């Protein structure tokens, strides 16, 4: 195991020159952000609109700094459960490691808009768990967990036994691992791991052999990688990668030869200086080819990259201007029109003559039509993420029908509020993917 890095050294390495106050707020909400970035500032207050297409937000306790939200069937009862990660927590004028996971089990004996019972899974030693994913890595048909432990440059494996998780060892990876993805990159039916290492601009490829992981390769990628998404970009029936290199304002496309060997095929530039913070994939125009989208934080826009029928090239980005500070994205076909729509988490500083407040809201971007292969959208509708008058910055978005009423709901993690917000759907009986 590598020598433990103190919280102070991590902070200095990631956030040189920041004031303590800004550091606390930003570490709690944006622990993977680019060093030196200040959040967007505006005199426009966050939206207070609520209760229209979704019910008013209802908040549920989920730890001191909830960020990543994932779903899975933890207790093998064929009901979809939730898990919420707390990477760090506030301590006076600084932040310290946490690593607590809040487990929400869909409870058949409960009714209502949020029929879940909760419990916390606290590590024996506090640790900076930056990301978590659900993956059945040992092939027993139970969803296990893998987390990045960014301050220790390692992964933690948590083995599931009918909803009870136990320590199943660690794996050393690159410097400051901040994101995970699970794919079968070598076509052997085992779930392999892709690890984004922010500190040394690398991707660790970990091959799974019946629940035992070994390093397959390390890819050297662009500056400040924050995330990967996978898909068959070149339509050859194996799984490729797209890497978000935030400091380069670019997406790198890495193609798989079918055996888990990746080579960089192209770089898709985003808007200059836009500082993209999130990357997701989907078929936005439902034409059968996978597309990409970025949340352009400093560009106040999202960019859509449309997949093509040949090779790994994507179209030039379609850039859509939206509100301040877009930082997280999620997609679904809310209105059942055969085109994908977007939910955007906005995070920005609301500044007046008397205050400067880290705040935010969410935006709904609905598709209207398709023109020349690109989706045309209606104007963004901004909605409050909380009932608090000053708003709050959302960290992650999950779209799901929580109460099985055939209407899509929104889950938002709210680190400053220390809550998981539920916006129950009222009007959208849509689907999560193309028809």
Coordinates of C-alpha atoms in Angstrom, one line a residue:
X1 CA 0.0 0.0 0.0
X2 CA 1.3 3.5 -0.8
X3 CA 2.2 6.0 1.8
X4 CA -0.8 8.0 3.0
X5 CA -0.9 11.5 1.6
X6 CA -2.2 14.1 4.1
X7 CA -5.3 16.2 3.3
X8 CA -3.1 19.3 3.2
X9 CA -0.7 18.0 0.6
X10 CA -3.6 16.8 -1.6
X11 CA -5.2 20.3 -1.3
X12 CA -2.0 22.1 -2.2
X13 CA -1.5 19.8 -5.2
X14 CA -5.0 20.2 -6.5
X15 CA -6.0 23.7 -5.5
X16 CA -2.9 26.0 -5.3
X17 CA -3.6 29.7 -4.4
X18 CA -7.3 29.3 -3.5
X19 CA -8.7 31.1 -0.4
X20 CA -9.7 28.9 2.4
X21 CA -13.4 29.8 2.1
X22 CA -13.5 29.1 -1.6
X23 CA -11.5 25.9 -1.0
X24 CA -14.0 24.5 1.5
X25 CA -17.0 25.1 -0.7
X26 CA -15.3 23.9 -3.8
X27 CA -13.8 20.8 -2.2
X28 CA -17.2 19.8 -0.9
X29 CA -18.9 20.2 -4.3
X30 CA -16.2 20.0 -7.0
X31 CA -13.5 17.7 -5.8
X32 CA -12.4 16.8 -9.4
X33 CA -12.3 20.3 -10.8
X34 CA -9.4 21.8 -12.7
X35 CA -6.8 23.5 -10.5
X36 CA -7.2 27.2 -10.6
X37 CA -10.7 27.3 -12.0
X38 CA -13.1 29.8 -10.3
X39 CA -16.8 29.1 -10.5
X40 CA -18.9 31.1 -12.8
X41 CA -20.2 34.4 -11.3
X42 CA -23.5 36.1 -12.2
X43 CA -25.9 38.7 -10.9
X44 CA -28.8 36.4 -11.9
X45 CA -30.2 34.5 -9.0
X46 CA -31.0 30.8 -9.2
X47 CA -34.4 29.8 -10.4
X48 CA -37.3 29.5 -7.8
X49 CA -39.7 27.8 -10.3
X50 CA -40.9 24.5 -9.0
X51 CA -44.0 22.2 -8.9
X52 CA -44.7 22.5 -12.7
X53 CA -43.4 19.4 -14.6
X54 CA -42.0 18.0 -11.3
X55 CA -43.2 18.1 -7.8
X56 CA -41.5 20.5 -5.4
X57 CA -38.1 19.1 -4.3
X58 CA -38.2 16.9 -1.2
X59 CA -34.8 16.3 0.5
X60 CA -33.5 13.2 2.3
X61 CA -30.5 13.0 4.6
X62 CA -27.6 11.3 2.8
X63 CA -24.4 12.3 4.6
X64 CA -22.2 15.4 5.0
X65 CA -21.2 15.8 1.3
X66 CA -23.3 13.7 -1.1
X67 CA -22.0 13.7 -4.7
X68 CA -22.2 10.5 -6.9
X69 CA -25.6 8.8 -7.1
X70 CA -25.8 5.2 -8.6
X71 CA -28.5 2.6 -8.7
X72 CA -28.5 -1.2 -8.6
X73 CA -30.2 -4.2 -6.9
X74 CA -28.1 -4.5 -3.7
X75 CA -30.1 -7.1 -1.9
X76 CA -31.2 -9.2 -4.9
X77 CA -34.9 -8.6 -4.5
X78 CA -35.5 -7.5 -8.1
X79 CA -36.1 -3.9 -6.9
X80 CA -33.8 -1.0 -7.9
X81 CA -31.9 0.5 -4.9
X82 CA -29.7 3.6 -4.6
X83 CA -26.2 4.4 -3.3
X84 CA -24.9 7.9 -2.6
X85 CA -21.2 8.7 -2.1
X86 CA -19.7 11.2 0.4
X87 CA -16.1 11.9 -0.7
X88 CA -15.2 14.5 2.0
X89 CA -16.8 16.4 4.8
X90 CA -16.4 19.9 6.2
X91 CA -14.3 20.3 9.3
X92 CA -13.9 23.9 10.5
X93 CA -12.2 25.9 7.7
X94 CA -11.0 22.8 5.8
X95 CA -12.3 19.5 4.6
X96 CA -11.3 16.0 5.6
X97 CA -11.7 12.6 4.2
X98 CA -15.0 10.8 4.6
X99 CA -15.9 7.9 2.2
X100 CA -19.3 7.1 3.7
X101 CA -21.8 5.5 1.4
X102 CA -25.5 6.0 2.0
X103 CA -27.4 2.9 0.9
X104 CA -31.1 3.3 0.1
X105 CA -33.0 0.1 -0.3
X106 CA -36.3 0.0 -2.2
X107 CA -38.6 -1.3 0.5
X108 CA -41.7 -3.2 -0.6
X109 CA -43.4 -2.4 2.7
X110 CA -43.1 1.4 2.2
X111 CA -45.3 3.5 -0.1
X112 CA -45.1 7.1 -1.4
X113 CA -42.9 9.1 -3.7
X114 CA -39.6 7.8 -2.0
X115 CA -40.2 4.2 -0.8
X116 CA -36.7 3.6 0.4
X117 CA -35.1 2.8 3.8
X118 CA -31.6 4.0 4.4
X119 CA -28.4 3.0 6.2
X120 CA -24.9 4.3 6.1
X121 CA -21.8 2.3 5.2
X122 CA -18.8 4.0 6.9
X123 CA -15.2 2.9 6.1
X124 CA -13.1 1.8 9.1
X125 CA -10.7 4.6 8.2
X126 CA -11.9 7.8 6.6
X127 CA -10.7 8.1 3.0
X128 CA -11.3 10.3 0.0
X129 CA -13.5 8.1 -2.2
X130 CA -13.9 10.3 -5.2
X131 CA -16.2 8.0 -7.3
X132 CA -18.1 4.7 -7.0
X133 CA -19.6 2.3 -9.5
X134 CA -21.7 -0.9 -9.2
X135 CA -20.3 -3.9 -11.0
X136 CA -20.6 -7.7 -10.5
X137 CA -16.9 -8.3 -10.7
X138 CA -16.9 -11.9 -9.4
X139 CA -19.8 -13.3 -11.5
X140 CA -22.2 -14.2 -8.7
X141 CA -25.0 -12.1 -10.1
X142 CA -24.8 -9.6 -7.2
X143 CA -23.9 -5.9 -7.7
X144 CA -20.6 -5.3 -6.0
X145 CA -19.0 -1.8 -5.5
X146 CA -15.7 -0.3 -6.6
X147 CA -14.6 3.1 -5.3
X148 CA -11.6 5.3 -6.1
X149 CA -9.6 6.3 -3.1
X150 CA -8.0 9.4 -4.5
X151 CA -5.7 10.3 -1.6
X152 CA -4.2 6.8 -1.6
X153 CA -4.0 6.3 -5.4
X154 CA -5.9 3.1 -5.3
X155 CA -9.2 1.4 -5.7
X156 CA -11.3 -0.3 -3.0
X157 CA -13.3 -3.4 -3.8
X158 CA -16.4 -4.0 -1.8
X159 CA -18.0 -7.4 -2.1
X160 CA -21.8 -7.7 -1.9
X161 CA -23.5 -10.4 0.1
X162 CA -27.3 -9.8 -0.3
X163 CA -26.9 -6.1 0.5
X164 CA -24.1 -6.4 3.0
X165 CA -20.7 -5.1 1.7
X166 CA -17.3 -6.3 2.9
X167 CA -13.7 -5.2 2.2
X168 CA -12.3 -7.3 -0.7
X169 CA -8.9 -5.6 -1.1
X170 CA -7.3 -2.7 -2.9
X171 CA -5.7 -2.2 -6.3
X172 CA -3.0 0.4 -6.9
X173 CA -3.6 2.7 -9.9
X174 CA -2.3 6.1 -11.1
X175 CA -2.1 9.5 -9.4
X176 CA -5.4 10.8 -8.0
X177 CA -8.0 8.4 -9.5
X178 CA -11.2 10.4 -9.9
X179 CA -13.5 8.3 -12.1
X180 CA -14.4 4.6 -12.8
X181 CA -16.1 2.8 -15.6
X182 CA -16.8 -0.9 -16.0
X183 CA -16.7 -2.6 -19.5
X184 CA -15.7 -5.9 -20.9
X185 CA -12.8 -4.6 -23.1
X186 CA -11.3 -8.0 -23.9
X187 CA -14.5 -9.8 -24.8
X188 CA -14.1 -12.6 -22.2
X189 CA -17.4 -11.9 -20.4
X190 CA -15.7 -10.6 -17.2
X191 CA -16.3 -6.9 -16.3
X192 CA -13.0 -5.0 -16.5
X193 CA -12.3 -1.6 -15.1
X194 CA -11.3 1.7 -16.6
X195 CA -9.7 4.2 -14.1
X196 CA -9.3 7.9 -14.9
X197 CA -6.2 9.3 -13.1
X198 CA -6.4 13.0 -12.9
X199 CA -3.0 13.7 -11.3
X200 CA -0.8 12.1 -14.0
X201 CA -3.1 12.4 -17.0
X202 CA -3.5 8.7 -17.5
X203 CA -6.1 5.9 -17.8
X204 CA -5.5 2.6 -16.0
X205 CA -6.9 -0.5 -17.8
X206 CA -7.5 -3.3 -15.3
X207 CA -8.3 -6.7 -16.7
X208 CA -10.6 -9.0 -14.7
X209 CA -9.9 -12.7 -14.6
X210 CA -12.8 -14.3 -12.6
X211 CA -12.7 -11.6 -9.9
X212 CA -9.0 -11.0 -9.8
X213 CA -7.7 -7.8 -11.4
X214 CA -4.4 -7.1 -13.1
X215 CA -3.1 -4.1 -15.0
X216 CA -3.6 -4.5 -18.7
X217 CA -2.1 -1.2 -19.9
X218 CA -1.9 2.5 -19.0
X219 CA -2.9 5.1 -21.6
X220 CA -1.3 8.5 -21.6
X221 CA -4.1 11.0 -22.3
X222 CA -4.7 14.8 -22.4
X223 CA -4.5 17.3 -19.6
X224 CA -6.8 17.0 -16.6
X225 CA -8.8 13.9 -17.6
X226 CA -12.1 13.9 -15.6
X227 CA -14.2 11.1 -17.1
X228 CA -14.5 8.3 -19.7
X229 CA -17.6 7.0 -21.4
X230 CA -17.6 3.8 -23.5
X231 CA -19.3 2.8 -26.8
X232 CA -18.7 1.2 -30.1
X233 CA -17.7 4.4 -31.9
X234 CA -16.4 2.6 -35.1
X235 CA -19.2 0.1 -35.3
X236 CA -17.0 -3.0 -35.2
X237 CA -18.7 -4.7 -32.3
X238 CA -16.2 -4.1 -29.6
X239 CA -16.2 -1.4 -26.9
X240 CA -14.2 1.8 -27.4
X241 CA -13.5 4.8 -25.1
X242 CA -14.0 8.5 -25.1
X243 CA -11.9 10.5 -22.7
X244 CA -12.8 14.0 -21.5
X245 CA -9.5 16.0 -21.2
X246 CA -11.0 19.1 -19.6
X247 CA -7.9 21.4 -19.6
X248 CA -7.5 20.7 -23.3
X249 CA -11.2 21.4 -24.0
X250 CA -11.2 18.1 -25.9
X251 CA -12.6 14.6 -26.2
X252 CA -10.1 11.9 -27.1
X253 CA -11.4 8.8 -29.0
X254 CA -9.6 5.6 -28.3
X255 CA -10.4 2.5 -30.4
X256 CA -10.3 -1.1 -29.1
X257 CA -8.8 -3.8 -31.4
X258 CA -11.2 -6.3 -29.8
X259 CA -8.6 -7.8 -27.4
X260 CA -8.3 -4.8 -25.0
X261 CA -5.6 -2.9 -26.9
X262 CA -6.5 0.7 -27.3
X263 CA -5.1 3.3 -29.7
X264 CA -6.0 7.0 -30.0
X265 CA -7.9 7.6 -33.2
X266 CA -8.9 11.2 -33.0
X267 CA -9.4 14.3 -30.9
X268 CA -12.7 16.1 -30.9
X269 CA -12.2 19.8 -29.9
X270 CA -14.8 21.5 -27.8
X271 CA -15.4 25.2 -27.6
X272 CA -12.1 27.0 -26.9
X273 CA -11.8 27.8 -23.2
X274 CA -15.1 26.1 -22.3
X275 CA -13.6 23.9 -19.6
X276 CA -16.0 20.9 -20.1
X277 CA -16.8 19.2 -16.8
X278 CA -19.0 16.3 -17.8
X279 CA -19.2 13.9 -20.7
X280 CA -22.1 11.5 -21.4
X281 CA -23.0 9.3 -24.4
X282 CA -26.3 8.4 -26.0
X283 CA -28.2 8.5 -29.3
X284 CA -29.5 12.1 -29.3
X285 CA -31.2 12.0 -32.6
X286 CA -32.1 8.3 -32.4
X287 CA -30.5 7.5 -35.7
X288 CA -28.8 4.3 -34.5
X289 CA -25.3 5.8 -34.0
X290 CA -23.9 6.7 -30.5
X291 CA -23.3 10.4 -29.9
X292 CA -21.5 12.4 -27.2
X293 CA -22.3 15.5 -25.1
X294 CA -20.3 17.8 -22.9
X295 CA -21.2 20.3 -20.2
X296 CA -19.1 23.3 -21.1
X297 CA -18.7 24.9 -17.7
X298 CA -17.0 28.2 -18.7
X299 CA -18.7 28.3 -22.1
X300 CA -22.2 28.3 -20.5
X301 CA -23.3 25.7 -23.1
X302 CA -23.6 22.1 -23.9
X303 CA -21.9 20.6 -27.0
X304 CA -23.3 17.6 -28.9
X305 CA -21.1 15.4 -31.1
X306 CA -23.0 13.2 -33.5
X307 CA -21.6 9.8 -34.3
X308 CA -21.1 8.9 -38.0
X309 CA -21.6 5.7 -40.0
X310 CA -17.9 5.3 -40.7
X311 CA -14.8 5.4 -38.5
X312 CA -14.3 7.1 -35.2
X313 CA -15.0 10.6 -36.4
X314 CA -17.9 12.7 -35.0
X315 CA -19.5 15.7 -36.4
X316 CA -18.3 19.2 -35.5
X317 CA -19.9 20.1 -32.2
X318 CA -23.4 21.5 -32.1
X319 CA -23.1 24.1 -29.3
X320 CA -26.2 25.2 -27.5
X321 CA -26.1 28.2 -25.2
X322 CA -27.7 27.7 -21.8
X323 CA -27.5 29.2 -18.3
X324 CA -24.4 29.8 -16.1
X325 CA -22.1 27.1 -14.9
X326 CA -23.4 23.8 -16.5
X327 CA -21.4 21.1 -14.8
X328 CA -23.3 17.8 -14.9
X329 CA -25.6 16.2 -17.5
X330 CA -28.2 13.4 -17.8
X331 CA -30.5 12.5 -20.7
X332 CA -33.8 10.8 -21.3
X333 CA -36.7 11.0 -23.7
X334 CA -39.0 12.8 -21.3
X335 CA -41.9 13.6 -23.8
X336 CA -41.8 10.4 -25.8
X337 CA -41.1 12.1 -29.1
X338 CA -38.3 9.7 -30.2
X339 CA -35.5 12.2 -29.5
X340 CA -33.4 12.6 -26.3
X341 CA -33.7 15.5 -23.9
X342 CA -31.3 16.8 -21.3
X343 CA -31.2 17.7 -17.6
X344 CA -28.3 20.1 -16.7
X345 CA -27.0 20.9 -13.2
X346 CA -25.9 24.5 -13.0
X347 CA -23.4 25.7 -10.4
X348 CA -22.4 29.3 -10.1
X349 CA -21.7 32.2 -7.8
X350 CA -24.6 34.6 -7.3
X351 CA -23.0 38.0 -6.6
X352 CA -24.6 41.2 -5.4
X353 CA -23.3 44.3 -3.6
X354 CA -23.7 42.6 -0.3
X355 CA -23.0 38.9 -0.8
X356 CA -21.3 36.2 -3.0
X357 CA -23.0 32.9 -2.7
X358 CA -22.2 29.5 -4.2
X359 CA -25.5 28.4 -5.6
X360 CA -27.2 26.7 -8.5
X361 CA -30.3 25.1 -10.1
X362 CA -31.2 22.7 -12.9
X363 CA -32.2 23.1 -16.5
X364 CA -34.5 21.0 -18.7
X365 CA -33.7 21.1 -22.4
X366 CA -36.4 19.4 -24.5
X367 CA -36.0 18.3 -28.1
X368 CA -38.3 19.9 -30.7
X369 CA -37.3 18.4 -34.1
X370 CA -34.3 17.1 -36.1
X371 CA -32.8 19.3 -38.8
X372 CA -29.9 18.0 -41.0
X373 CA -29.2 15.3 -38.4
X374 CA -29.0 17.7 -35.5
X375 CA -31.6 18.0 -32.7
X376 CA -33.4 21.3 -32.4
X377 CA -34.3 22.2 -28.8
X378 CA -36.8 24.4 -27.1
X379 CA -35.5 27.1 -24.8
X380 CA -34.0 25.8 -21.5
X381 CA -36.4 25.8 -18.6
X382 CA -34.7 26.5 -15.3
X383 CA -36.0 24.9 -12.2
X384 CA -35.1 25.1 -8.5
X385 CA -33.1 22.2 -7.1
X386 CA -34.2 23.0 -3.5
X387 CA -37.0 24.8 -1.7
X388 CA -34.3 27.0 0.0
X389 CA -34.6 30.6 -1.3
X390 CA -30.9 31.0 -2.0
X391 CA -30.7 27.8 -4.1
X392 CA -28.0 25.2 -3.9
X393 CA -25.4 23.7 -6.3
X394 CA -26.3 20.2 -7.5
X395 CA -23.5 17.7 -7.9
X396 CA -25.0 14.7 -9.7
X397 CA -28.2 13.8 -11.5
X398 CA -30.0 10.5 -11.8
X399 CA -33.2 10.0 -13.8
X400 CA -35.4 7.1 -12.7
X401 CA -39.0 6.2 -12.0
X402 CA -38.6 5.9 -8.3
X403 CA -42.2 5.2 -7.3
X404 CA -43.2 3.0 -10.3
X405 CA -45.9 5.4 -11.5
X406 CA -44.6 5.5 -15.1
X407 CA -43.4 9.1 -14.7
X408 CA -39.7 9.9 -14.8
X409 CA -38.3 11.4 -11.6
X410 CA -35.1 13.4 -10.9
X411 CA -32.6 12.6 -8.1
X412 CA -30.1 15.4 -7.3
X413 CA -27.2 15.2 -4.9
X414 CA -26.9 18.5 -3.0
X415 CA -23.5 18.6 -1.1
X416 CA -24.0 21.9 0.7
X417 CA -27.5 21.0 1.8
X418 CA -26.1 17.5 2.8
X419 CA -29.2 16.0 1.2
X420 CA -30.5 13.9 -1.7
X421 CA -33.3 15.8 -3.4
X422 CA -36.2 14.0 -5.1
X423 CA -38.2 15.8 -7.8
X424 CA -41.1 13.5 -8.5
X425 CA -42.4 13.6 -12.1
X426 CA -45.8 15.0 -12.8
X427 CA -46.1 15.2 -16.6
X428 CA -43.3 13.2 -18.3
X429 CA -44.2 9.5 -19.0
X430 CA -41.1 9.1 -21.1
X431 CA -38.3 6.6 -21.5
X432 CA -34.6 6.5 -20.5
X433 CA -33.5 5.7 -24.1
X434 CA -34.5 5.8 -27.7
X435 CA -37.6 3.8 -28.6

